[in-house]
């Protein structure tokens, strides 16, 4: 039973760190601000969830520390909601500042009627 | 077992730093700092388990809170050039 728990939590931890590495590479290599925000935030929340699940198994079974398990659930719960929220705020701020998301062919992917620059900051 | 996760987290932190140095726009840098912050939360939690000290999780929780508030505050400063003013000035949208 104990080795099964170790094996399962080990697999979860490795999967979580794999997702984080993918997110890190995506954050460096992607061409545009919005693609980088997408890469970083999606894998961040996913990888963190996997790592916290792995830690939760360890905290419950091998360390038998219920207080640590509660704290891990709290951190995971908090990061599950604030990760996407921060990324949304970031993307909105970038959009308001007038950074136009471009498609494959370099043209703006949003139609002209939005007239981004005017809705941005007054001095932008 | 936790060593591998700690090393992977350090690698991703370095990647985030690279993006923060390279990032052309300020929003790349804010994104890199935000990603670095969440990786630090994970690093503190896993390192607490590595050295067998469960009280590191409190630090990780506080760091997660502060990281979120810091990112949103910086974004608000970029968008409205001021933290003190209300969400919408008079002549805004």
PDB file of C-alpha atoms in Angstrom:
ATOM      1  CA  UNK A   1       0.000   0.000   0.000  1.00  0.00           C
ATOM      2  CA  UNK A   2       2.744   2.432   0.982  1.00  0.00           C
ATOM      3  CA  UNK A   3       4.776   1.783  -2.160  1.00  0.00           C
ATOM      4  CA  UNK A   4       1.634   2.236  -4.259  1.00  0.00           C
ATOM      5  CA  UNK A   5       1.049   5.641  -2.657  1.00  0.00           C
ATOM      6  CA  UNK A   6       4.670   6.632  -3.219  1.00  0.00           C
ATOM      7  CA  UNK A   7       4.509   5.492  -6.817  1.00  0.00           C
ATOM      8  CA  UNK A   8       1.263   7.369  -7.471  1.00  0.00           C
ATOM      9  CA  UNK A   9       2.435  10.598  -5.851  1.00  0.00           C
ATOM     10  CA  UNK A  10       5.776  10.291  -7.648  1.00  0.00           C
ATOM     11  CA  UNK A  11       3.942   9.985 -10.982  1.00  0.00           C
ATOM     12  CA  UNK A  12       1.763  13.005 -10.147  1.00  0.00           C
ATOM     13  CA  UNK A  13       4.792  15.092  -9.171  1.00  0.00           C
ATOM     14  CA  UNK A  14       6.641  14.177 -12.354  1.00  0.00           C
ATOM     15  CA  UNK A  15       3.571  14.955 -14.492  1.00  0.00           C
ATOM     16  CA  UNK A  16       3.185  18.322 -12.755  1.00  0.00           C
ATOM     17  CA  UNK A  17       6.809  19.274 -13.267  1.00  0.00           C
ATOM     18  CA  UNK A  18       6.589  18.153 -16.911  1.00  0.00           C
ATOM     19  CA  UNK A  19       3.653  20.510 -17.484  1.00  0.00           C
ATOM     20  CA  UNK A  20       5.534  23.348 -15.801  1.00  0.00           C
ATOM     21  CA  UNK A  21       8.576  22.753 -18.027  1.00  0.00           C
ATOM     22  CA  UNK A  22       6.344  22.785 -21.101  1.00  0.00           C
ATOM     23  CA  UNK A  23       4.862  26.068 -19.903  1.00  0.00           C
ATOM     24  CA  UNK A  24       8.303  27.537 -19.286  1.00  0.00           C
ATOM     25  CA  UNK A  25       9.543  26.614 -22.754  1.00  0.00           C
ATOM     26  CA  UNK A  26       6.302  27.923 -24.285  1.00  0.00           C
ATOM     27  CA  UNK A  27       6.691  31.190 -22.396  1.00  0.00           C
ATOM     28  CA  UNK A  28      10.153  31.720 -23.903  1.00  0.00           C
ATOM     29  CA  UNK A  29       9.558  30.570 -27.460  1.00  0.00           C
ATOM     30  CA  UNK A  30       6.132  31.967 -28.351  1.00  0.00           C
ATOM     31  CA  UNK A  31       6.015  34.997 -30.646  1.00  0.00           C
ATOM     32  CA  UNK A  32       3.266  37.143 -29.112  1.00  0.00           C
ATOM     33  CA  UNK A  33       2.292  38.450 -25.659  1.00  0.00           C
ATOM     34  CA  UNK A  34      -1.068  36.698 -25.747  1.00  0.00           C
ATOM     35  CA  UNK A  35       0.327  33.336 -26.761  1.00  0.00           C
ATOM     36  CA  UNK A  36       2.868  33.575 -23.953  1.00  0.00           C
ATOM     37  CA  UNK A  37       0.154  34.437 -21.449  1.00  0.00           C
ATOM     38  CA  UNK A  38      -1.794  31.411 -22.674  1.00  0.00           C
ATOM     39  CA  UNK A  39       1.186  29.092 -22.459  1.00  0.00           C
ATOM     40  CA  UNK A  40       2.310  30.276 -19.047  1.00  0.00           C
ATOM     41  CA  UNK A  41      -1.027  30.419 -17.271  1.00  0.00           C
ATOM     42  CA  UNK A  42      -2.651  27.213 -18.537  1.00  0.00           C
ATOM     43  CA  UNK A  43       0.296  24.967 -17.752  1.00  0.00           C
ATOM     44  CA  UNK A  44       0.937  26.860 -14.523  1.00  0.00           C
ATOM     45  CA  UNK A  45      -2.475  26.106 -13.073  1.00  0.00           C
ATOM     46  CA  UNK A  46      -2.436  22.557 -14.387  1.00  0.00           C
ATOM     47  CA  UNK A  47       1.064  21.751 -13.233  1.00  0.00           C
ATOM     48  CA  UNK A  48       0.458  23.281  -9.822  1.00  0.00           C
ATOM     49  CA  UNK A  49      -2.696  21.164  -9.440  1.00  0.00           C
ATOM     50  CA  UNK A  50      -0.782  17.972 -10.222  1.00  0.00           C
ATOM     51  CA  UNK A  51       2.070  18.834  -7.861  1.00  0.00           C
ATOM     52  CA  UNK A  52      -0.307  19.711  -5.052  1.00  0.00           C
ATOM     53  CA  UNK A  53      -2.187  16.427  -5.549  1.00  0.00           C
ATOM     54  CA  UNK A  54       1.109  14.568  -5.305  1.00  0.00           C
ATOM     55  CA  UNK A  55       2.043  16.473  -2.145  1.00  0.00           C
ATOM     56  CA  UNK A  56      -1.414  15.842  -0.722  1.00  0.00           C
ATOM     57  CA  UNK A  57      -0.964  12.074  -1.071  1.00  0.00           C
ATOM     58  CA  UNK A  58       2.407  12.326   0.632  1.00  0.00           C
ATOM     59  CA  UNK A  59       1.033  14.519   3.418  1.00  0.00           C
ATOM     60  CA  UNK A  60      -1.875  12.160   4.154  1.00  0.00           C
ATOM     61  CA  UNK A  61      -0.239   8.735   3.879  1.00  0.00           C
ATOM     62  CA  UNK A  62       3.513   8.871   4.446  1.00  0.00           C
ATOM     63  CA  UNK A  63       3.781  11.920   6.716  1.00  0.00           C
ATOM     64  CA  UNK A  64       0.358  11.474   8.387  1.00  0.00           C
ATOM     65  CA  UNK A  65       0.123  15.214   8.941  1.00  0.00           C
ATOM     66  CA  UNK A  66      -3.533  16.337   8.547  1.00  0.00           C
ATOM     67  CA  UNK A  67      -2.708  20.023   9.113  1.00  0.00           C
ATOM     68  CA  UNK A  68      -0.289  20.002   6.187  1.00  0.00           C
ATOM     69  CA  UNK A  69      -2.940  18.316   4.054  1.00  0.00           C
ATOM     70  CA  UNK A  70      -5.440  21.061   4.889  1.00  0.00           C
ATOM     71  CA  UNK A  71      -2.907  23.752   4.026  1.00  0.00           C
ATOM     72  CA  UNK A  72      -2.116  22.100   0.712  1.00  0.00           C
ATOM     73  CA  UNK A  73      -5.814  21.983  -0.161  1.00  0.00           C
ATOM     74  CA  UNK A  74      -6.099  25.682   0.761  1.00  0.00           C
ATOM     75  CA  UNK A  75      -3.132  26.703  -1.391  1.00  0.00           C
ATOM     76  CA  UNK A  76      -4.355  24.622  -4.336  1.00  0.00           C
ATOM     77  CA  UNK A  77      -7.873  26.033  -3.983  1.00  0.00           C
ATOM     78  CA  UNK A  78      -6.541  29.600  -3.877  1.00  0.00           C
ATOM     79  CA  UNK A  79      -4.162  29.177  -6.808  1.00  0.00           C
ATOM     80  CA  UNK A  80      -6.883  27.411  -8.812  1.00  0.00           C
ATOM     81  CA  UNK A  81      -8.909  30.624  -8.818  1.00  0.00           C
ATOM     82  CA  UNK A  82      -6.303  33.374  -8.800  1.00  0.00           C
ATOM     83  CA  UNK A  83      -4.105  31.961 -11.574  1.00  0.00           C
ATOM     84  CA  UNK A  84      -6.627  32.418 -14.346  1.00  0.00           C
ATOM     85  CA  UNK A  85      -7.837  35.687 -12.824  1.00  0.00           C
ATOM     86  CA  UNK A  86      -4.371  37.217 -12.908  1.00  0.00           C
ATOM     87  CA  UNK A  87      -3.856  36.018 -16.471  1.00  0.00           C
ATOM     88  CA  UNK A  88      -7.175  37.544 -17.515  1.00  0.00           C
ATOM     89  CA  UNK A  89      -6.250  40.845 -15.912  1.00  0.00           C
ATOM     90  CA  UNK A  90      -2.887  40.713 -17.669  1.00  0.00           C
ATOM     91  CA  UNK A  91      -4.408  40.022 -21.083  1.00  0.00           C
ATOM     92  CA  UNK A  92      -7.024  42.757 -20.580  1.00  0.00           C
ATOM     93  CA  UNK A  93      -4.357  45.273 -19.572  1.00  0.00           C
ATOM     94  CA  UNK A  94      -2.291  44.376 -22.631  1.00  0.00           C
ATOM     95  CA  UNK A  95      -5.367  44.681 -24.864  1.00  0.00           C
ATOM     96  CA  UNK A  96      -6.335  48.036 -23.314  1.00  0.00           C
ATOM     97  CA  UNK A  97      -2.833  49.319 -23.834  1.00  0.00           C
ATOM     98  CA  UNK A  98      -3.327  48.734 -27.542  1.00  0.00           C
ATOM     99  CA  UNK A  99      -1.201  45.654 -28.151  1.00  0.00           C
ATOM    100  CA  UNK A 100      -3.068  44.088 -31.063  1.00  0.00           C
ATOM    101  CA  UNK A 101      -3.238  40.275 -31.124  1.00  0.00           C
ATOM    102  CA  UNK A 102      -2.051  39.177 -34.577  1.00  0.00           C
ATOM    103  CA  UNK A 103      -3.008  36.012 -36.457  1.00  0.00           C
ATOM    104  CA  UNK A 104      -0.744  33.732 -38.518  1.00  0.00           C
ATOM    105  CA  UNK A 105      -0.588  36.139 -41.441  1.00  0.00           C
ATOM    106  CA  UNK A 106       0.281  39.140 -39.241  1.00  0.00           C
ATOM    107  CA  UNK A 107      -3.109  40.858 -39.578  1.00  0.00           C
ATOM    108  CA  UNK A 108      -5.024  41.742 -36.417  1.00  0.00           C
ATOM    109  CA  UNK A 109      -7.364  38.932 -35.452  1.00  0.00           C
ATOM    110  CA  UNK A 110      -9.979  41.266 -34.010  1.00  0.00           C
ATOM    111  CA  UNK A 111     -12.103  43.268 -36.447  1.00  0.00           C
ATOM    112  CA  UNK A 112     -11.425  46.950 -37.025  1.00  0.00           C
ATOM    113  CA  UNK A 113     -14.633  48.125 -35.307  1.00  0.00           C
ATOM    114  CA  UNK A 114     -13.111  47.672 -31.861  1.00  0.00           C
ATOM    115  CA  UNK A 115     -10.647  50.569 -32.530  1.00  0.00           C
ATOM    116  CA  UNK A 116      -8.410  49.517 -29.709  1.00  0.00           C
ATOM    117  CA  UNK A 117      -6.004  52.412 -29.437  1.00  0.00           C
ATOM    118  CA  UNK A 118      -8.792  54.923 -28.755  1.00  0.00           C
ATOM    119  CA  UNK A 119     -10.226  52.902 -25.898  1.00  0.00           C
ATOM    120  CA  UNK A 120      -6.775  52.582 -24.369  1.00  0.00           C
ATOM    121  CA  UNK A 121      -5.246  54.991 -21.828  1.00  0.00           C
ATOM    122  CA  UNK A 122      -5.539  58.667 -22.690  1.00  0.00           C
ATOM    123  CA  UNK A 123      -1.781  59.182 -23.091  1.00  0.00           C
ATOM    124  CA  UNK A 124      -1.124  55.816 -24.827  1.00  0.00           C
TER     125      UNK A 124
ATOM    126  CA  UNK B   1      11.820  11.956  -5.143  1.00  0.00           C
ATOM    127  CA  UNK B   2      11.262  15.602  -4.379  1.00  0.00           C
ATOM    128  CA  UNK B   3      14.725  16.462  -5.716  1.00  0.00           C
ATOM    129  CA  UNK B   4      13.536  15.997  -9.294  1.00  0.00           C
ATOM    130  CA  UNK B   5      10.637  18.364  -8.793  1.00  0.00           C
ATOM    131  CA  UNK B   6      12.914  20.938  -7.144  1.00  0.00           C
ATOM    132  CA  UNK B   7      15.336  20.798 -10.086  1.00  0.00           C
ATOM    133  CA  UNK B   8      12.479  21.062 -12.608  1.00  0.00           C
ATOM    134  CA  UNK B   9      11.090  24.078 -10.748  1.00  0.00           C
ATOM    135  CA  UNK B  10      14.523  25.753 -10.771  1.00  0.00           C
ATOM    136  CA  UNK B  11      14.783  25.189 -14.533  1.00  0.00           C
ATOM    137  CA  UNK B  12      11.363  26.749 -15.099  1.00  0.00           C
ATOM    138  CA  UNK B  13      12.285  29.680 -12.860  1.00  0.00           C
ATOM    139  CA  UNK B  14      15.357  30.312 -15.003  1.00  0.00           C
ATOM    140  CA  UNK B  15      13.161  30.174 -18.129  1.00  0.00           C
ATOM    141  CA  UNK B  16      10.821  32.729 -16.554  1.00  0.00           C
ATOM    142  CA  UNK B  17      13.810  34.980 -15.788  1.00  0.00           C
ATOM    143  CA  UNK B  18      14.948  34.660 -19.399  1.00  0.00           C
ATOM    144  CA  UNK B  19      11.535  35.779 -20.576  1.00  0.00           C
ATOM    145  CA  UNK B  20      11.534  38.682 -18.122  1.00  0.00           C
ATOM    146  CA  UNK B  21      14.896  39.880 -19.474  1.00  0.00           C
ATOM    147  CA  UNK B  22      14.000  39.381 -23.127  1.00  0.00           C
ATOM    148  CA  UNK B  23      10.391  40.440 -22.973  1.00  0.00           C
ATOM    149  CA  UNK B  24       9.859  43.383 -25.384  1.00  0.00           C
ATOM    150  CA  UNK B  25       6.703  44.711 -23.744  1.00  0.00           C
ATOM    151  CA  UNK B  26       6.142  45.408 -20.050  1.00  0.00           C
ATOM    152  CA  UNK B  27       3.343  42.835 -20.047  1.00  0.00           C
ATOM    153  CA  UNK B  28       5.831  40.093 -20.903  1.00  0.00           C
ATOM    154  CA  UNK B  29       7.780  41.104 -17.841  1.00  0.00           C
ATOM    155  CA  UNK B  30       4.694  41.167 -15.627  1.00  0.00           C
ATOM    156  CA  UNK B  31       3.772  37.731 -16.941  1.00  0.00           C
ATOM    157  CA  UNK B  32       7.288  36.420 -16.240  1.00  0.00           C
ATOM    158  CA  UNK B  33       7.261  37.822 -12.707  1.00  0.00           C
ATOM    159  CA  UNK B  34       3.831  36.331 -12.069  1.00  0.00           C
ATOM    160  CA  UNK B  35       4.943  32.933 -13.351  1.00  0.00           C
ATOM    161  CA  UNK B  36       8.117  33.187 -11.255  1.00  0.00           C
ATOM    162  CA  UNK B  37       5.978  33.919  -8.194  1.00  0.00           C
ATOM    163  CA  UNK B  38       3.748  30.892  -8.634  1.00  0.00           C
ATOM    164  CA  UNK B  39       6.803  28.707  -9.236  1.00  0.00           C
ATOM    165  CA  UNK B  40       8.253  30.060  -5.991  1.00  0.00           C
ATOM    166  CA  UNK B  41       5.081  29.002  -4.174  1.00  0.00           C
ATOM    167  CA  UNK B  42       5.501  25.485  -5.516  1.00  0.00           C
ATOM    168  CA  UNK B  43       9.212  25.527  -4.741  1.00  0.00           C
ATOM    169  CA  UNK B  44       8.635  26.479  -1.108  1.00  0.00           C
ATOM    170  CA  UNK B  45       5.960  23.803  -0.708  1.00  0.00           C
ATOM    171  CA  UNK B  46       8.063  21.032  -2.275  1.00  0.00           C
ATOM    172  CA  UNK B  47      11.220  22.113  -0.443  1.00  0.00           C
ATOM    173  CA  UNK B  48       9.260  22.003   2.810  1.00  0.00           C
ATOM    174  CA  UNK B  49       8.423  18.398   2.062  1.00  0.00           C
ATOM    175  CA  UNK B  50      11.995  17.661   0.985  1.00  0.00           C
ATOM    176  CA  UNK B  51      13.462  18.773   4.303  1.00  0.00           C
ATOM    177  CA  UNK B  52      10.565  17.365   6.313  1.00  0.00           C
ATOM    178  CA  UNK B  53       9.312  20.720   7.614  1.00  0.00           C
ATOM    179  CA  UNK B  54       5.533  21.004   7.095  1.00  0.00           C
ATOM    180  CA  UNK B  55       5.412  24.614   8.361  1.00  0.00           C
ATOM    181  CA  UNK B  56       6.810  25.822   5.028  1.00  0.00           C
ATOM    182  CA  UNK B  57       3.291  25.499   3.647  1.00  0.00           C
ATOM    183  CA  UNK B  58       2.218  28.599   5.589  1.00  0.00           C
ATOM    184  CA  UNK B  59       4.940  30.586   3.861  1.00  0.00           C
ATOM    185  CA  UNK B  60       3.838  29.188   0.509  1.00  0.00           C
ATOM    186  CA  UNK B  61       0.237  30.184   1.176  1.00  0.00           C
ATOM    187  CA  UNK B  62       1.184  33.743   2.157  1.00  0.00           C
ATOM    188  CA  UNK B  63       3.464  34.009  -0.871  1.00  0.00           C
ATOM    189  CA  UNK B  64       0.622  32.914  -3.170  1.00  0.00           C
ATOM    190  CA  UNK B  65      -1.633  35.628  -1.714  1.00  0.00           C
ATOM    191  CA  UNK B  66       0.978  38.358  -2.036  1.00  0.00           C
ATOM    192  CA  UNK B  67       1.975  37.304  -5.530  1.00  0.00           C
ATOM    193  CA  UNK B  68      -1.591  37.626  -6.778  1.00  0.00           C
ATOM    194  CA  UNK B  69      -2.144  41.000  -5.129  1.00  0.00           C
ATOM    195  CA  UNK B  70       1.205  42.281  -6.430  1.00  0.00           C
ATOM    196  CA  UNK B  71       0.467  41.292 -10.006  1.00  0.00           C
ATOM    197  CA  UNK B  72      -2.969  42.900 -10.022  1.00  0.00           C
ATOM    198  CA  UNK B  73      -1.605  46.067  -8.385  1.00  0.00           C
ATOM    199  CA  UNK B  74       1.135  46.401 -10.997  1.00  0.00           C
ATOM    200  CA  UNK B  75      -1.407  45.893 -13.770  1.00  0.00           C
ATOM    201  CA  UNK B  76      -3.692  48.537 -12.298  1.00  0.00           C
ATOM    202  CA  UNK B  77      -0.747  50.926 -12.100  1.00  0.00           C
ATOM    203  CA  UNK B  78       0.061  50.324 -15.766  1.00  0.00           C
ATOM    204  CA  UNK B  79      -3.536  50.807 -16.862  1.00  0.00           C
ATOM    205  CA  UNK B  80      -4.481  53.904 -14.844  1.00  0.00           C
ATOM    206  CA  UNK B  81      -1.016  55.405 -14.131  1.00  0.00           C
ATOM    207  CA  UNK B  82      -2.132  55.694 -10.507  1.00  0.00           C
ATOM    208  CA  UNK B  83      -3.144  53.270  -7.769  1.00  0.00           C
ATOM    209  CA  UNK B  84      -5.091  55.762  -5.709  1.00  0.00           C
ATOM    210  CA  UNK B  85      -7.682  56.940  -8.240  1.00  0.00           C
ATOM    211  CA  UNK B  86     -11.049  55.220  -8.668  1.00  0.00           C
ATOM    212  CA  UNK B  87     -11.644  52.648 -11.376  1.00  0.00           C
ATOM    213  CA  UNK B  88     -13.091  55.222 -13.803  1.00  0.00           C
ATOM    214  CA  UNK B  89     -12.067  58.894 -13.937  1.00  0.00           C
ATOM    215  CA  UNK B  90     -14.688  61.421 -15.133  1.00  0.00           C
ATOM    216  CA  UNK B  91     -13.677  61.558 -18.785  1.00  0.00           C
ATOM    217  CA  UNK B  92     -13.089  57.813 -19.081  1.00  0.00           C
ATOM    218  CA  UNK B  93     -15.248  55.430 -21.090  1.00  0.00           C
TER     219      UNK B  93
END
